[in-house]
Short mmCIF file of C-alpha atoms in Angstrom, two decimals:
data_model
loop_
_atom_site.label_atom_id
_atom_site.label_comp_id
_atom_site.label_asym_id
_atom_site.label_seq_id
_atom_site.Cartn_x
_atom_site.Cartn_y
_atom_site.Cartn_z
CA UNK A 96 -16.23 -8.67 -5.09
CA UNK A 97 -14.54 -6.22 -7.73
CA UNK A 98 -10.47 -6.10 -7.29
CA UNK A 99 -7.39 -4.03 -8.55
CA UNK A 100 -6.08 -6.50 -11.17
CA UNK A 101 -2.15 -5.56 -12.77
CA UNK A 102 -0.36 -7.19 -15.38
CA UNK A 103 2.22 -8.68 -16.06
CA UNK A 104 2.45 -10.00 -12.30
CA UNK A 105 6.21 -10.75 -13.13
CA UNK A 106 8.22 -8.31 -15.52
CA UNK A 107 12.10 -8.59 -16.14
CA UNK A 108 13.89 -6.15 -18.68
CA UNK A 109 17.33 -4.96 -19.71
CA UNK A 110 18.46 -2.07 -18.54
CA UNK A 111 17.84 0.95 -20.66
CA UNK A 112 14.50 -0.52 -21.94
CA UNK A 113 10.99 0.86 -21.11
CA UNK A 114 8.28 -0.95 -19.64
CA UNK A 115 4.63 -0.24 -19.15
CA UNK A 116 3.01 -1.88 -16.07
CA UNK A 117 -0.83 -2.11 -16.19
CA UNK A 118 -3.51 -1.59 -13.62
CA UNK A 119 -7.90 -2.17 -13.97
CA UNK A 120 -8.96 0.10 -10.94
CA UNK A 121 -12.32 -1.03 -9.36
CA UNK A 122 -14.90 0.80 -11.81
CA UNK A 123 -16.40 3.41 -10.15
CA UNK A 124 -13.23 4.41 -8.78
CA UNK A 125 -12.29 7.96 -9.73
CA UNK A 126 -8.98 8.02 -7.79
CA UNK A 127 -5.90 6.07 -8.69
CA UNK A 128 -2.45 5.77 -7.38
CA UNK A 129 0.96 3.71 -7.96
CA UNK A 130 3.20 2.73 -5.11
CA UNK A 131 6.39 0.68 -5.19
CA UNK A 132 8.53 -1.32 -2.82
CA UNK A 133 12.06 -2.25 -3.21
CA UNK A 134 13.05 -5.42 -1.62
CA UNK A 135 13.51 -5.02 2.58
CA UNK A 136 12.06 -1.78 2.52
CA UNK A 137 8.59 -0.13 2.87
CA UNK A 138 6.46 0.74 0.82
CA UNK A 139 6.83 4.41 -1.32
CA UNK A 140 4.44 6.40 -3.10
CA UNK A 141 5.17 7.45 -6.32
CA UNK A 142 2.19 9.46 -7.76
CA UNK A 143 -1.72 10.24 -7.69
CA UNK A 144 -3.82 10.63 -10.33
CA UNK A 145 -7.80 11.90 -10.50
CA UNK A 146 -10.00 13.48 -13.34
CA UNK A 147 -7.28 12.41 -16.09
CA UNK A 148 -3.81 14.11 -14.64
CA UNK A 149 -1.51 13.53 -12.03
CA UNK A 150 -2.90 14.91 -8.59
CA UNK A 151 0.51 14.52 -6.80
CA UNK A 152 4.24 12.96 -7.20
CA UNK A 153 6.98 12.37 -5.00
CA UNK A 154 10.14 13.13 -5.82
CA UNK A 155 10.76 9.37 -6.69
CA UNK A 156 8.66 9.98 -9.95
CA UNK A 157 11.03 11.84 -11.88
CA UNK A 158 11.28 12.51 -15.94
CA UNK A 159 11.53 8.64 -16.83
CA UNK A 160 8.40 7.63 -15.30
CA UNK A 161 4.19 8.46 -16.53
CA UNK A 162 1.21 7.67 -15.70
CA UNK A 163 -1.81 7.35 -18.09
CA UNK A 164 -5.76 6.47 -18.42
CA UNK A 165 -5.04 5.62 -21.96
CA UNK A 166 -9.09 3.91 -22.48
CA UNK A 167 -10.88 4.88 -19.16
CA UNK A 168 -10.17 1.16 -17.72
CA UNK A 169 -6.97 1.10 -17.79
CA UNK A 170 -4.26 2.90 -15.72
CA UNK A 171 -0.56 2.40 -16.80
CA UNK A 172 2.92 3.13 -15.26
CA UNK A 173 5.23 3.68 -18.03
CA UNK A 174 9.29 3.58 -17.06
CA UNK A 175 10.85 4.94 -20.34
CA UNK A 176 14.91 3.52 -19.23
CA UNK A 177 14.79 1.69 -16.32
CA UNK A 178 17.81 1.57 -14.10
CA UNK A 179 18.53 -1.19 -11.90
CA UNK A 180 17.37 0.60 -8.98
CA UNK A 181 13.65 0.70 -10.38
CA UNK A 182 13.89 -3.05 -9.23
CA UNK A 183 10.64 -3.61 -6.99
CA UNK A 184 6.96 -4.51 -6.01
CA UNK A 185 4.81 -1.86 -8.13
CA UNK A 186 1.47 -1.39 -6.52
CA UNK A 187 -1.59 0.07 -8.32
CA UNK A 188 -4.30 1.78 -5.96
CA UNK A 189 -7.65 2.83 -6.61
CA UNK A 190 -10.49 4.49 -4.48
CA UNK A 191 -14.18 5.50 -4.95
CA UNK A 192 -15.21 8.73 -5.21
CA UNK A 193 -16.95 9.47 -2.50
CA UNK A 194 -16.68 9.03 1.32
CA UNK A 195 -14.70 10.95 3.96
CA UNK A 196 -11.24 8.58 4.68
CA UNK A 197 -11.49 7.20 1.18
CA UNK A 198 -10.08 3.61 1.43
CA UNK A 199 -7.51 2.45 -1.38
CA UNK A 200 -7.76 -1.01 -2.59
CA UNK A 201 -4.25 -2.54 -3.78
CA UNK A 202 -3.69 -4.89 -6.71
CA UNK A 203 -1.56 -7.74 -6.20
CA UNK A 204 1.40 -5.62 -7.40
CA UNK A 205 4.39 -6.15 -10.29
CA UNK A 206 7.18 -7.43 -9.51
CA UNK A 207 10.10 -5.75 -11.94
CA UNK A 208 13.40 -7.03 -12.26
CA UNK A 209 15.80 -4.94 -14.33
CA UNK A 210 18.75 -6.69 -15.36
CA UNK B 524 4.68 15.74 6.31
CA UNK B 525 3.39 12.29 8.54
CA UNK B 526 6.07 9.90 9.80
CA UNK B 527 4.69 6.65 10.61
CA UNK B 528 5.90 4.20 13.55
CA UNK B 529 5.26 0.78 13.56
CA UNK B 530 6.30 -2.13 16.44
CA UNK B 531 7.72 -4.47 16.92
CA UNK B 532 9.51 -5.10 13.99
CA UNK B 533 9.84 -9.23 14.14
CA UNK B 534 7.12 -11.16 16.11
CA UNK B 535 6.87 -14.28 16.67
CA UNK B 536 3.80 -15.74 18.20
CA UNK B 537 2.81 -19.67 19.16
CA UNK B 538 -0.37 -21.21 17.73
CA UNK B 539 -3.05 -19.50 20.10
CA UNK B 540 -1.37 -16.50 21.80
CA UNK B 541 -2.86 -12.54 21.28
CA UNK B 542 -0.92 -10.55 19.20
CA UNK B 543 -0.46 -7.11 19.10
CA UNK B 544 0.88 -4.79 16.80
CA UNK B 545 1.54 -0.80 17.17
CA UNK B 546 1.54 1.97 15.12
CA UNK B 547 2.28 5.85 15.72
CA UNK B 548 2.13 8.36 13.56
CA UNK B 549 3.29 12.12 14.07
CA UNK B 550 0.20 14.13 11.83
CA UNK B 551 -2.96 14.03 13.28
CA UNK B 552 -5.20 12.20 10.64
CA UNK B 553 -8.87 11.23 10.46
CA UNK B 554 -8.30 7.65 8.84
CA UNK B 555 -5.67 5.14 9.29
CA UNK B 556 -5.17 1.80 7.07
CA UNK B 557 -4.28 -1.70 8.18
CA UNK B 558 -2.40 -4.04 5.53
CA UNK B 559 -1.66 -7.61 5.23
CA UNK B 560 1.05 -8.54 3.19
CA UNK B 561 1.36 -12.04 1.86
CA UNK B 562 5.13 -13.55 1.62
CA UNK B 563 4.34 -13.59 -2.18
CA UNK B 564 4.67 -10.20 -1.97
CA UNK B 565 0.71 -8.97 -2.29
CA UNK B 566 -1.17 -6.48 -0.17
CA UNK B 567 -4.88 -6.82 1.21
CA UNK B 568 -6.43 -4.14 2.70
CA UNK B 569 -7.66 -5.23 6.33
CA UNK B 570 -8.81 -2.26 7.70
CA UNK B 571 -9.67 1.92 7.06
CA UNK B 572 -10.25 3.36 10.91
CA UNK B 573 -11.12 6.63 11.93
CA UNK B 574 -12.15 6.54 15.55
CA UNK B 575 -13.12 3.54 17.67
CA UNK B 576 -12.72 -0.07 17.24
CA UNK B 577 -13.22 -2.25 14.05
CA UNK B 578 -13.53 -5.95 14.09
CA UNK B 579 -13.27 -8.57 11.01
CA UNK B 580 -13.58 -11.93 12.75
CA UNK B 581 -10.26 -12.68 14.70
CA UNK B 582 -8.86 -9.20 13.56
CA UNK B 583 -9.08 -6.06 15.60
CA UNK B 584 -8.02 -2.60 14.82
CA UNK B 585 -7.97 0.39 17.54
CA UNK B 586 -7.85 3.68 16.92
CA UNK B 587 -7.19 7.10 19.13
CA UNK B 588 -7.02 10.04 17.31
CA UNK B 589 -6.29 12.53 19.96
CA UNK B 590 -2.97 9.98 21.01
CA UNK B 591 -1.94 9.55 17.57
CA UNK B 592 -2.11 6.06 18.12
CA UNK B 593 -3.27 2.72 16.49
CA UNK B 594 -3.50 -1.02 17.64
CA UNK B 595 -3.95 -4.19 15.40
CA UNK B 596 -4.93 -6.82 17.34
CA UNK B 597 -5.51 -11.02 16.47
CA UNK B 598 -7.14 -13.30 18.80
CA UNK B 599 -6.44 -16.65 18.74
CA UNK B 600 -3.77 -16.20 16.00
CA UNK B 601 -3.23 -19.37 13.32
CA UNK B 602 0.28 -20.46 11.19
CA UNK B 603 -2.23 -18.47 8.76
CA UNK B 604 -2.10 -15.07 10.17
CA UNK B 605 1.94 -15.15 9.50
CA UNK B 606 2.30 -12.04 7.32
CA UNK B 607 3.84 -8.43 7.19
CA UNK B 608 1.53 -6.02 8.68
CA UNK B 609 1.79 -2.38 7.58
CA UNK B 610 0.00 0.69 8.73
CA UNK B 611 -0.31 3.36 6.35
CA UNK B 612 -1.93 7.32 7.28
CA UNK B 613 -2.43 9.95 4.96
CA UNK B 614 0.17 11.65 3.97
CA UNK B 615 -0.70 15.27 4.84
CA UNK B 616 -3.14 14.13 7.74
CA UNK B 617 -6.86 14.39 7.05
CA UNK B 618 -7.83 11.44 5.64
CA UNK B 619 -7.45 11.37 2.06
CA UNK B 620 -4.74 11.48 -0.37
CA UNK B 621 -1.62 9.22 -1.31
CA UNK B 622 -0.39 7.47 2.14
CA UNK B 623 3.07 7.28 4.19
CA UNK B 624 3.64 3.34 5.22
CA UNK B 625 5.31 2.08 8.22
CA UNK B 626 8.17 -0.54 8.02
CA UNK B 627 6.11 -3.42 8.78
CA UNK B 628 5.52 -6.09 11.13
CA UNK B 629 6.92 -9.52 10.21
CA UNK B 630 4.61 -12.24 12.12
CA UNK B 631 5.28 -15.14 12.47
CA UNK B 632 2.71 -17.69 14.56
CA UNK B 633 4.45 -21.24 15.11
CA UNK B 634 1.90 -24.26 15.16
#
């Protein structure tokens, strides 16, 4: 059965560094999305993305973080100076393109530690 | 904007008993998400609802749209089923688009 696959599943980084976290949507899937949860609390969307730019963002996903379709496979999160609070579960999201309700299917999620 | 309610919170169940889990939400929607998530921290998609009942062996999800209202249920639960379970609804209401999550419910089913 195809899956959401992200890498690494485990990232920790200095503070001030950038890190890119990577997602494989399913691969028919035309629309993808990146979530995160900090530790104890629920889960937060940070941004949409469909037909190569960002569909929506929350006001979580501010100047240091970007999204990008760099190959058509892949979809990466890119946090150019991480703080400490960016420590959390990232989860990618992809759905198919057709369908009413469409149904997002999570990859196991990246857990980022900023030191 | 859609504010979603989840209960309880904690629940723990013995090896056997019926469980449910609620979930309210505030925008009326046309598609509401059940989530497992593992205590490693991943999240499975269990179930996308938009009217009725939807069953997955010992899993049962409830929906009624008009209440604003969803019910997980497991029969028979197992030490297995211990997980957070997380309803999620649209956003904006409809049924598309990125998704508000409730808190959670932390199960726990004692053998």
């Amino acid at each position: 059965e195809p899956e959401v696959t992200q890498t690494p599943s485990h990232q920790v980084t200095q503070m001030g560094q950038e890190v890119i976290l990577r997602c494989v949507p399913i691969s028919n899937h035309l629309y993808f999305y990146w979530y995160r949860q900090i530790l104890g609390q629920k889960v937060e969307f940070l941004v949409s993305f469909y037909n190569n730019e960002i569909s929506e963002k929350s006001e979580i996903f501010d100047d240091q973080f970007s999204v990008e379709r760099p190959d058509g496979s892949n979809f990466t999160l890119k946090i150019r100076s991480t703080k400490l609070e960016d420590s959390a579960m990232y989860f990618c999201a992809s759905s198919p393109p057709t369908g009413l309700g469409k149904e997002q299917f999570f990859g196991p999620g990246t857990r980022l530690t900023v030191l | 904007k859609n504010e979603v309610e989840q209960s309880p919170q904690n629940l723990t169940a013995q090896e056997g008993e019926f469980i449910t889990i609620n979930c309210s939400y505030s925008v009326g929607i046309s598609a509401l998400h059940w989530l497992q998530q593992h205590p490693g921290g991943g999240i499975v998609s269990l179930f996308m609802l938009s009217s009725g009942k939807k069953k997955h062996g010992r899993l049962i999800a409830t929906i009624n749209i008009q209440e604003k209202h969803s019910s997980l249920h497991i029969t028979a639960s197992h030490p297995r089923d211990s997980a957070v379970y997380i309803c999620a609804a649209p956003h904006y209401g409809g049924s598309q688009g990125n998704l508000i999550f409730g808190k959670g419910t932390k199960l726990s089913v004692k053998p």
